[in-house]
Coordinates of C-alpha atoms and ligand atoms in Angstrom, one line a residue:
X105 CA -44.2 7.5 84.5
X106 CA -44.2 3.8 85.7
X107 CA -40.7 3.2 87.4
X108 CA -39.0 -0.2 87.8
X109 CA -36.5 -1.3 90.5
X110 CA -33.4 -1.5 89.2
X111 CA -31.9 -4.0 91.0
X112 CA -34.6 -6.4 89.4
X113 CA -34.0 -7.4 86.2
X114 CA -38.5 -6.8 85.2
X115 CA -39.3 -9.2 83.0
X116 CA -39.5 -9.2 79.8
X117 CA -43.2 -8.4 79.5
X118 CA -42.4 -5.7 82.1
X119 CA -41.3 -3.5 78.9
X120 CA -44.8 -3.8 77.6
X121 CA -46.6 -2.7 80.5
X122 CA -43.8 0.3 80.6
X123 CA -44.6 1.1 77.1
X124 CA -48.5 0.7 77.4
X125 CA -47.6 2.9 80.6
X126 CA -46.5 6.0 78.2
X127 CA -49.0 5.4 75.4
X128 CA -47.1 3.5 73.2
X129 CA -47.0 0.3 71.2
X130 CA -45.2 -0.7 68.4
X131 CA -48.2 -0.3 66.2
X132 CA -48.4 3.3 67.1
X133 CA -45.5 4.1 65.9
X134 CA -45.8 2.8 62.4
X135 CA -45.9 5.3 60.0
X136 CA -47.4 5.0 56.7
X137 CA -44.4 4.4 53.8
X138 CA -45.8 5.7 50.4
X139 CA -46.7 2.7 48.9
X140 CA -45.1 1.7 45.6
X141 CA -47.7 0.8 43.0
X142 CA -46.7 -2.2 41.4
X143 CA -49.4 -1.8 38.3
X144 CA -52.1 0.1 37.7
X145 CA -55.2 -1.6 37.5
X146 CA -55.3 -1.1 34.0
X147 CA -54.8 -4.8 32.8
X148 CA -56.7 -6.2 35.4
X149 CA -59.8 -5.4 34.5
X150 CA -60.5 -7.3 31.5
X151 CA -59.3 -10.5 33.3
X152 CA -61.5 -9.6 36.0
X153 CA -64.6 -9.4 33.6
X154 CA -63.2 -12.7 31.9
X155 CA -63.2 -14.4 35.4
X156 CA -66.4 -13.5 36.0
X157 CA -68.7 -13.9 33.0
X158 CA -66.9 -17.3 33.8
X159 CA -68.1 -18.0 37.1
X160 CA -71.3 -16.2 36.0
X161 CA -71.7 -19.0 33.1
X162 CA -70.2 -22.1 35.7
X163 CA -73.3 -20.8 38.1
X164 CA -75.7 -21.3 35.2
X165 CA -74.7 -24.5 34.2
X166 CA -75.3 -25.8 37.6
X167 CA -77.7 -23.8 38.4
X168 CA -79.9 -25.2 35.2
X169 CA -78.7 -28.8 35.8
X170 CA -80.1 -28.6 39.8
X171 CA -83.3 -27.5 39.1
X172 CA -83.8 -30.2 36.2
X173 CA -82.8 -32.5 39.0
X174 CA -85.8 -30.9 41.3
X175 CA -88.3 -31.5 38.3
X176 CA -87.9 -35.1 37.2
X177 CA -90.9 -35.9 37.2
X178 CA -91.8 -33.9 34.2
X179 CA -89.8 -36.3 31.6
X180 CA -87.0 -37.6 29.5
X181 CA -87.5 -34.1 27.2
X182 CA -86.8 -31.8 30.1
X183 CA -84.0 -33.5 31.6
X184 CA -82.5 -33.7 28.2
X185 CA -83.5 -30.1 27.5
X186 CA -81.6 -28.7 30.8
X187 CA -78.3 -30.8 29.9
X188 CA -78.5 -29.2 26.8
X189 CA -78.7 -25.9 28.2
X190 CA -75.9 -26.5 30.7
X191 CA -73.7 -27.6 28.0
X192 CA -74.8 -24.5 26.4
X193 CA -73.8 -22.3 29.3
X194 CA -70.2 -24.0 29.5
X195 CA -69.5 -24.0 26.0
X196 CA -70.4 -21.0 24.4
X197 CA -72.6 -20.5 20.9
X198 CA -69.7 -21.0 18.7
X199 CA -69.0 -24.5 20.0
X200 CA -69.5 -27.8 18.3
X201 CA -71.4 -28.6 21.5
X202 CA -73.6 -26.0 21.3
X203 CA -77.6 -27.2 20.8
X204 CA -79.2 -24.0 19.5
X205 CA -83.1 -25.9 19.7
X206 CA -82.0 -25.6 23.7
X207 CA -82.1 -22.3 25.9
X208 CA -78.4 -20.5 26.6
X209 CA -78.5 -19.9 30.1
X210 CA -74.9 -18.6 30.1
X211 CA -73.7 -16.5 27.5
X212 CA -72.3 -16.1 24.0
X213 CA -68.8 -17.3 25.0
X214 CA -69.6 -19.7 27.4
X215 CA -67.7 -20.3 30.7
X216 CA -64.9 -22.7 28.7
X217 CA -65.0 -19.6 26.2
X218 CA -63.8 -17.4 28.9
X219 CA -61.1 -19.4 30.7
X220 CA -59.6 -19.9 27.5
X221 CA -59.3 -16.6 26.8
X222 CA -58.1 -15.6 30.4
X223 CA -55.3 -18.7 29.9
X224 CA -54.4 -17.0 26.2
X225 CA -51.4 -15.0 27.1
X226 CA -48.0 -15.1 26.9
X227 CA -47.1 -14.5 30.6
X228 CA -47.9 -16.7 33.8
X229 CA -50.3 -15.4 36.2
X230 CA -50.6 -17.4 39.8
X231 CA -54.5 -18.6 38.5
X232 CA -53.2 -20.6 35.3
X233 CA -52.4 -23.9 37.4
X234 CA -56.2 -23.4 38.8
X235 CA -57.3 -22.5 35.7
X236 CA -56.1 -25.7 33.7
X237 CA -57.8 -27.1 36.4
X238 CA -61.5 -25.2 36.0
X239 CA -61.1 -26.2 32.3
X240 CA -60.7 -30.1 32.8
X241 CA -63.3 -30.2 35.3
X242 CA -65.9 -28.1 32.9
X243 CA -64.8 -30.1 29.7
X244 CA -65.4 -33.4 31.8
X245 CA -68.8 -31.8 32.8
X246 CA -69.8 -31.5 29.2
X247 CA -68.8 -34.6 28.9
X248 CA -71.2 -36.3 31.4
X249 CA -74.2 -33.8 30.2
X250 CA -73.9 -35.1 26.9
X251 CA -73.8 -38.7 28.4
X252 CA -77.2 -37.5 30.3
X253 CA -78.9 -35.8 27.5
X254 CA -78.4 -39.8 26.0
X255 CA -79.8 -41.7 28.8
X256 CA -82.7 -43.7 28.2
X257 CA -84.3 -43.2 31.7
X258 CA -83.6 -41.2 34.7
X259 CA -81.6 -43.1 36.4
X260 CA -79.0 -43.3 33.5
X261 CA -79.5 -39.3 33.5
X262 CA -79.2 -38.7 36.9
X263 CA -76.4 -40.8 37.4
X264 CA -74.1 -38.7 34.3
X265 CA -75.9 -35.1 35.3
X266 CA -74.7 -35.4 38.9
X267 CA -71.2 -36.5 38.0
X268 CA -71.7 -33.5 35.7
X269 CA -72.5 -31.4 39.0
X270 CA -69.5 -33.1 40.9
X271 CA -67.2 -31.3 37.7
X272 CA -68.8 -28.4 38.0
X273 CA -68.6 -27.6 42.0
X274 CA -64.7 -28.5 41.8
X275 CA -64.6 -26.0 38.6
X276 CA -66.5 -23.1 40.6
X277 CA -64.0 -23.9 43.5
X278 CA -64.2 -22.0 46.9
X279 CA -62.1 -18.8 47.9
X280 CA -60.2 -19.9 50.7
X281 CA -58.1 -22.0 47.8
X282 CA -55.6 -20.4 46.1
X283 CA -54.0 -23.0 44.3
X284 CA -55.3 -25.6 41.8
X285 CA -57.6 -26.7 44.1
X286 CA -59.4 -23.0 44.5
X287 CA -61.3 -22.7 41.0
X288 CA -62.5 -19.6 39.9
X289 CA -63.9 -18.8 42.8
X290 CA -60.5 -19.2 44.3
X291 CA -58.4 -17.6 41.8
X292 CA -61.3 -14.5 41.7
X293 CA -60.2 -14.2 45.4
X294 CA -56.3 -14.8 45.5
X295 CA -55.2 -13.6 42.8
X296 CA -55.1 -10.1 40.3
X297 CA -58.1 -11.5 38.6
X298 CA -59.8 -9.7 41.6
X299 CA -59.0 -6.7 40.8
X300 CA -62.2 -4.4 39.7
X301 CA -62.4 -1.6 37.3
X302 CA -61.0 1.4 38.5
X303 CA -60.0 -0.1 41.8
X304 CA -56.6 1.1 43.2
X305 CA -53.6 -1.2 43.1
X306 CA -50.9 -1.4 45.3
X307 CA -48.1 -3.6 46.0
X308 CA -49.0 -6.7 48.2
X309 CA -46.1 -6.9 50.4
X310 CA -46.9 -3.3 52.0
X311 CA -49.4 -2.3 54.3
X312 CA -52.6 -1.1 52.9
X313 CA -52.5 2.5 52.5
X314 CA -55.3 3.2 51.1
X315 CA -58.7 1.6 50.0
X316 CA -57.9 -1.0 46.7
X317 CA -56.1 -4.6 46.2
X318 CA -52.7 -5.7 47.3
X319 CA -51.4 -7.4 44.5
X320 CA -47.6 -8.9 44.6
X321 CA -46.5 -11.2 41.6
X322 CA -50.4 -11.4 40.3
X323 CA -51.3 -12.8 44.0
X324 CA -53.8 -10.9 45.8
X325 CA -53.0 -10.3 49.6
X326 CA -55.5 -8.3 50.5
X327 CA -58.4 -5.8 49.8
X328 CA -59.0 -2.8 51.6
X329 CA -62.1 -0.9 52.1
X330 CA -62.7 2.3 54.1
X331 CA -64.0 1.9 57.3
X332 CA -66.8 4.2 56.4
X333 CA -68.0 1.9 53.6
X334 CA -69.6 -1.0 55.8
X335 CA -72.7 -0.5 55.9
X336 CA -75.7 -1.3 58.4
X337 CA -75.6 -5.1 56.4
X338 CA -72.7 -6.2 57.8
X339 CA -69.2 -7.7 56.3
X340 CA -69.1 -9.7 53.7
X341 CA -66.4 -11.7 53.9
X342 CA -66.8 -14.8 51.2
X343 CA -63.0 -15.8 51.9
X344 CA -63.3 -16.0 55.5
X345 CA -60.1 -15.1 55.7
X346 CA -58.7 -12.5 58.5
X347 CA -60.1 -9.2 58.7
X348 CA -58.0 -5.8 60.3
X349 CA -58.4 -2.6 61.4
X350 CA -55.7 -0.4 60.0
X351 CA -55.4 3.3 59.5
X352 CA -59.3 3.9 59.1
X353 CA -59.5 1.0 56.3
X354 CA -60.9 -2.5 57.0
X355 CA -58.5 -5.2 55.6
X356 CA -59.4 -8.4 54.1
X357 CA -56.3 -10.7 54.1
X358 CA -56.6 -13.4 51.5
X359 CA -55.8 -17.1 52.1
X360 CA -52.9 -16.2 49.4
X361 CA -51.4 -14.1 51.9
X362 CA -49.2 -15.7 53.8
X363 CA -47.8 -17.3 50.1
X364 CA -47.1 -13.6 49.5
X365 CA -45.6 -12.4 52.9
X366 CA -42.8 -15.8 52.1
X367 CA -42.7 -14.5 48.7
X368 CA -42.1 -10.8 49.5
X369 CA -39.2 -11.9 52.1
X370 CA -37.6 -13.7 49.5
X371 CA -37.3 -11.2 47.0
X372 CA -36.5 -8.4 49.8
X373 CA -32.6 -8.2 48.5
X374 CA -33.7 -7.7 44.9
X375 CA -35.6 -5.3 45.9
X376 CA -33.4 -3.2 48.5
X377 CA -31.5 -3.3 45.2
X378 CA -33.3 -1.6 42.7
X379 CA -34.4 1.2 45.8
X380 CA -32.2 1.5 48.4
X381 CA -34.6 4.1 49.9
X382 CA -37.5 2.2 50.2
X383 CA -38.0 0.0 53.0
X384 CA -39.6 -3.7 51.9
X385 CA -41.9 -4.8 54.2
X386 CA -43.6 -7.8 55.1
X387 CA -46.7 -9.1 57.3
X388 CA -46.2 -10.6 60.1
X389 CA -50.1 -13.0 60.1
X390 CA -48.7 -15.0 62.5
X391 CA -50.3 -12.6 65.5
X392 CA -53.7 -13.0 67.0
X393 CA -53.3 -10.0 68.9
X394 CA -56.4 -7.3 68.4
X395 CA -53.5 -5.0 66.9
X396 CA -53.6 -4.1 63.2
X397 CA -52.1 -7.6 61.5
X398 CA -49.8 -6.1 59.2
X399 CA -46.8 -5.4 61.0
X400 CA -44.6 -3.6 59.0
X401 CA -41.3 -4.9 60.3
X402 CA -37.6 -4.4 58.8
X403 CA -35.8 -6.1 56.0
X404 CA -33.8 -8.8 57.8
X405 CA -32.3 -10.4 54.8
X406 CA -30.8 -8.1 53.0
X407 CA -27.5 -5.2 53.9
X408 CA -28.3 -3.2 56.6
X409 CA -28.3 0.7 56.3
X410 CA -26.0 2.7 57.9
X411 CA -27.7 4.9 60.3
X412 CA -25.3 7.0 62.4
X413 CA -21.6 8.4 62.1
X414 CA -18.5 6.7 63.4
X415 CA -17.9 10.1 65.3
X416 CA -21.5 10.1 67.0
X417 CA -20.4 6.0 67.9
X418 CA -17.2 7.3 69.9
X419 CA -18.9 10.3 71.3
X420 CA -22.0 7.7 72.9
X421 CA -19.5 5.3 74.5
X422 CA -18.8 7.7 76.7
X423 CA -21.9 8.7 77.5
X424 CA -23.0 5.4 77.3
X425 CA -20.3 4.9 80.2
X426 CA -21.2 7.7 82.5
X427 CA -25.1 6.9 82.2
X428 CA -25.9 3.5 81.2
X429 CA -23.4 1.0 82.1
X430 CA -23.9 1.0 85.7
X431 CA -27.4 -0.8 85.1
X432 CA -26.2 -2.8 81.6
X433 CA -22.8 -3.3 82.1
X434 CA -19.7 -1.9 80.8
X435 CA -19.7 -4.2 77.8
X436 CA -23.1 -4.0 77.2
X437 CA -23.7 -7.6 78.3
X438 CA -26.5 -7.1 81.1
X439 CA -26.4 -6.9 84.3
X440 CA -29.4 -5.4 86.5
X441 CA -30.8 -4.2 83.1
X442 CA -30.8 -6.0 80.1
X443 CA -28.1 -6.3 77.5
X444 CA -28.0 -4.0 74.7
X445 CA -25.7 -5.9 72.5
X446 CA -24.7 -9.2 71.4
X447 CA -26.8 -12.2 70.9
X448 CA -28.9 -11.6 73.9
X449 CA -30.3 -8.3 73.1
X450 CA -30.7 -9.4 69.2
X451 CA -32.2 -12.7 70.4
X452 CA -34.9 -10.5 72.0
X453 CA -34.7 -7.8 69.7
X454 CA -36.0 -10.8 67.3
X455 CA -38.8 -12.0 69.2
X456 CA -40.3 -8.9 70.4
X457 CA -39.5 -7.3 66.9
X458 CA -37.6 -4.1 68.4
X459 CA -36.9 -1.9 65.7
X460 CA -34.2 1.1 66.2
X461 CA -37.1 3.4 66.1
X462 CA -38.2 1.3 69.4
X463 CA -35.3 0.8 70.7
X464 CA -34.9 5.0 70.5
X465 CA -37.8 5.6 72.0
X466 CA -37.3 3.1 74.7
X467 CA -34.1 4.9 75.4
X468 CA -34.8 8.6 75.4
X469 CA -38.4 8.2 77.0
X470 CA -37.4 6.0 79.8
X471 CA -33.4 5.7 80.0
X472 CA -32.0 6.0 82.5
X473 CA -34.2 4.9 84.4
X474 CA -33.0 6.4 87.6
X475 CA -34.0 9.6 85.2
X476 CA -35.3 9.4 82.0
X477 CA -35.3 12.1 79.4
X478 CA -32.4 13.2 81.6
X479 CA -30.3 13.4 78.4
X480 CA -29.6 16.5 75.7
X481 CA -30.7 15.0 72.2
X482 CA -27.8 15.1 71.1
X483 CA -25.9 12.4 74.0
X484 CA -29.0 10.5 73.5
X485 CA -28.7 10.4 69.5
X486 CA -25.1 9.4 70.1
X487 CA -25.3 6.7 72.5
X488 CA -27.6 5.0 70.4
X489 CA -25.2 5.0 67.4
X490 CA -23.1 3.6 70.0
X491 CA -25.5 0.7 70.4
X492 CA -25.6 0.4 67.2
X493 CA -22.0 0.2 67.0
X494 CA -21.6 -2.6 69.8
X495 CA -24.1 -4.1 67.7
X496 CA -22.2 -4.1 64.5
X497 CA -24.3 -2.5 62.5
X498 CA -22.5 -0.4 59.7
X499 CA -21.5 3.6 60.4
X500 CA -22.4 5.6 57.2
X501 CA -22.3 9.3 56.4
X502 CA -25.3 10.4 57.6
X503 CA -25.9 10.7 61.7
X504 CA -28.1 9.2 64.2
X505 CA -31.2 11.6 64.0
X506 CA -32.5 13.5 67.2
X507 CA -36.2 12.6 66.3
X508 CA -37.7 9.4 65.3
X509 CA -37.7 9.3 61.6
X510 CA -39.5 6.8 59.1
X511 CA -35.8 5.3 58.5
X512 CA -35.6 3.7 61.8
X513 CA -39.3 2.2 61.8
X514 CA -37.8 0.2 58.8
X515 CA -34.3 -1.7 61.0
X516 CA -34.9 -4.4 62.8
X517 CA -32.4 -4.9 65.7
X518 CA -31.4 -8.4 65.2
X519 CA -27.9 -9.6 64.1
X520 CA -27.0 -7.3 61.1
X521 CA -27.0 -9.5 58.4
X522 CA -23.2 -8.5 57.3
X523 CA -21.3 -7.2 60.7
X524 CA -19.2 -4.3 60.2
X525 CA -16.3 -4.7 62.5
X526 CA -15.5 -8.3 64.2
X527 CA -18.0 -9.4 66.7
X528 CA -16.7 -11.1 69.6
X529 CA -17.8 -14.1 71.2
X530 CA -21.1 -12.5 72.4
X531 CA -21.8 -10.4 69.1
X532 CA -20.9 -7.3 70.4
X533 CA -18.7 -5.1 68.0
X534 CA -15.8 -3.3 69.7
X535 CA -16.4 0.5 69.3
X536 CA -13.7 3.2 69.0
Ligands
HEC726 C1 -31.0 2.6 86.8 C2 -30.7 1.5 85.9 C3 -30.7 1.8 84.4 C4 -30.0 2.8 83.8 C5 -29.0 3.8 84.4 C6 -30.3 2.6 82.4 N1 -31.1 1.6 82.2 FE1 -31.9 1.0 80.4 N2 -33.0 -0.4 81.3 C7 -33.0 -0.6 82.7 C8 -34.0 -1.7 83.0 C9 -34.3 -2.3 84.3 C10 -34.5 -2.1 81.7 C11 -35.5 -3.2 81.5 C12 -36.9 -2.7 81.5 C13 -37.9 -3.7 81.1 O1 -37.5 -4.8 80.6 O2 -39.0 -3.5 81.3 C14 -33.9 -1.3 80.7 C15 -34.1 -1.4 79.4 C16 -33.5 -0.7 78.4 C17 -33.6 -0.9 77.0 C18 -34.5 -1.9 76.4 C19 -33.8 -3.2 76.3 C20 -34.6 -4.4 76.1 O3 -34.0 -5.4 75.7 O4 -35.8 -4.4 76.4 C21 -32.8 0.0 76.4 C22 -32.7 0.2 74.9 C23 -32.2 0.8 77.4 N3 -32.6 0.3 78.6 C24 -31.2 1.8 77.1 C25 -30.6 2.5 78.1 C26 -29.7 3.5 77.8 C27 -29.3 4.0 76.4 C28 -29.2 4.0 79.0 C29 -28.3 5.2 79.2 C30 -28.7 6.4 78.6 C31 -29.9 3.2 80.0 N4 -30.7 2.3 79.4 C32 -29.7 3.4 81.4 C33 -32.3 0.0 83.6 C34 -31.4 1.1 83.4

């Protein structure tokens, strides 16, 4: 066990290197929450076959209209011939547009079909803006192939068909774009309409916990394969977007997913509401450490539970002043040692994102640190409900545990978001 003076205040990153020291980081201590479902894949699917017949059709439209542009040389009645079949491609067989002399490259609904179909509903998925979008940009397309299958010499045609081209790579989009700008492409990666048949759903503000789509509000955040899975050909990664290790699964974050991780925060007090029990999560993809991404850290926004007994509170201020205050002071405000309350602690409780399951282990692993684990379980479960206390967070019926439990993974320690009790000037509730 590493051992710190403790006349010298270490600092701050000192706590890592202690923790490191006892095999410990915050990401092993992360247990997996069952993971709430929010759909089943079930309605997914057809939109996912929809999105991609789509793109399938968009690919054949250009993919008809490049090579014309290849072969020129061969004449007005192939160029015209290959706008014809683009059009074909983009507009389905039953369309006005549609030039049965010409070969259908795409299929019987056409990519226009498709979108349609997938923009038919009575509800709002994220990929309708983008969507709207695809449909414009494939409409002007057919527009400009129709101008081209008119021209009267190549240049006329090659001027309309690669407008037409133009139209059509903004339709296909790219998947690092999850808004209009995206496409189909982007809204196959960002959103439900990636969701494949059969593939597990689960909801997008939570960590992955097992292989299948994170999908929150019809936005996909991520897409989690097993580990075992990637094969001897590598990653194939079309989004480019960041890529974690976490719990044996590899984890493709979308570019949607920060949009989600905001959107998940805002809606944590709803959804502390309709289950009290089940923590709300969010990502934290602001790290670039080699840690899993998703750090499951505590709702900040919403009540906070109540965690220990007042009883266990006034029991721990005593031990709290027997063993503790001489290095943190006898209000908790610091003194060798840190603080343990007020807006210090919570100020660093913030940034380092301590949660009470940290902040346990912290204290009955190395505390005090003349000698740790020095403590019976139950002095050490209730001088942390006396820092929990000091730190105004609300007593409850149920007390402090004597082992880490899931529960305490799920608090942050920063400033409760209602005190219980009045806070003085430092933040630091009075405890009785
Ligand atoms: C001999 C002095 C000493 C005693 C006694 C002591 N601590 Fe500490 N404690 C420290 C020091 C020094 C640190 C800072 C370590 C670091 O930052 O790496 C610390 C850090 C902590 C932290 C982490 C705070 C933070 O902001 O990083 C907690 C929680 C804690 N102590 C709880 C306790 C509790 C509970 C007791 C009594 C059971 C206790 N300590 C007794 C010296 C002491």
């Amino acid at each position: 066990m590493m051992r710190l003076h403790a006349k010298i205040r270490a600092p701050r990153t000192g706590f890592h290197v202690l923790l490191t020291a006892i095999g410990f980081t915050a990401a092993s201590v992360m247990m997996p929450v069952p993971a709430q479902a929010e759909n089943h894949s079930g309605p997914y699917e057809a939109d996912h076959a929809q999105a991609v017949a789509a793109l399938t059709d968009l690919q054949a439209a250009i993919t008809t209209i490049m090579h014309a542009e290849e072969a020129t040389s061969s004449g007005p009645g192939s160029y015209k011939t290959a706008a014809a079949s683009a059009i074909n491609a983009l507009v389905g067989s039953q369309d006005a547009a549609f030039n049965a002399q010409a070969p259908n490259p795409g299929d019987a609904a056409g990519a226009i079909g498709h979108v349609n179909q997938l923009l038919d509903r009575v509800s709002s998925p994220p990929w309708v803006p983008g969507l709207h979008g695809v449909l414009v940009n494939a409409q002007a397309a057919v527009s400009a192939l129709q101008d081209a299958g008119k021209a009267d010499d190549l240049d006329g045609y090659e001027l309309s068909s690669s407008q037409a081209l133009t139209d059509l790579v903004v339709a296909e989009g790219h998947a690092g774009g999850y808004d209009s700008l995206g496409g189909l492409s982007g809204a196959l990666a960002n959103t439900a309409l990636a969701v494949t048949d059969g593939a597990a759903v689960e909801n997008g503000c939570t960590a992955p916990q097992r292989a299948g789509f994170g999908v929150y509000q019809g936005y996909l955040s991520y897409r989690a394969v097993p580990l075992s899975s990637i094969g001897s050909a590598g990653i194939d990664n079309p989004g480019g977007a960041k890529i974690r290790l976490h719990g044996g699964l590899l984890v493709f974050y979308t570019a949607a997913a920060p949009q989600v991780v905001q959107m998940c925060s805002s809606t944590h007090a709803e959804a502390q509401l309709a289950a009290p029990e089940a923590g709300i999560f969010h990502a934290d993809f602001t790290s670039n450490a080699p840690s899993p991404l998703l750090i499951e850290t505590a709702d900040e926004s919403s009540g906070t539970p109540a965690l220990y007994t007042a009883a266990q509170a006034s029991a721990g201020a005593a031990v709290y002043a027997q063993n503790c205050a001489s290095c943190h002071g006898a209000n908790l405000q610091g003194v060798a040692a840190p603080a343990l309350a007020g807006k210090d602690f919570q100020t660093t409780a913030v940034s380092d994102k301590y949660t009470v399951s940290i902040i346990r282990t912290i204290a009955t692993q190395n505390m005090p640190l003349s000698n740790p684990g020095s403590l019976s379980d139950t002095q050490y479960a209730n001088v942390l409900a006396y820092l929990l206390a000091a730190n105004c967070y609300p007593a409850g019926a149920k007390p402090f545990p004597t082992q880490d439990e899931p529960s305490l993974q799920k608090v942050t320690m920063g400033p409760p978001s209602a005190p219980s009790g009045t806070p003085d000037a430092n933040g630091v509730c009075a405890v009785h």
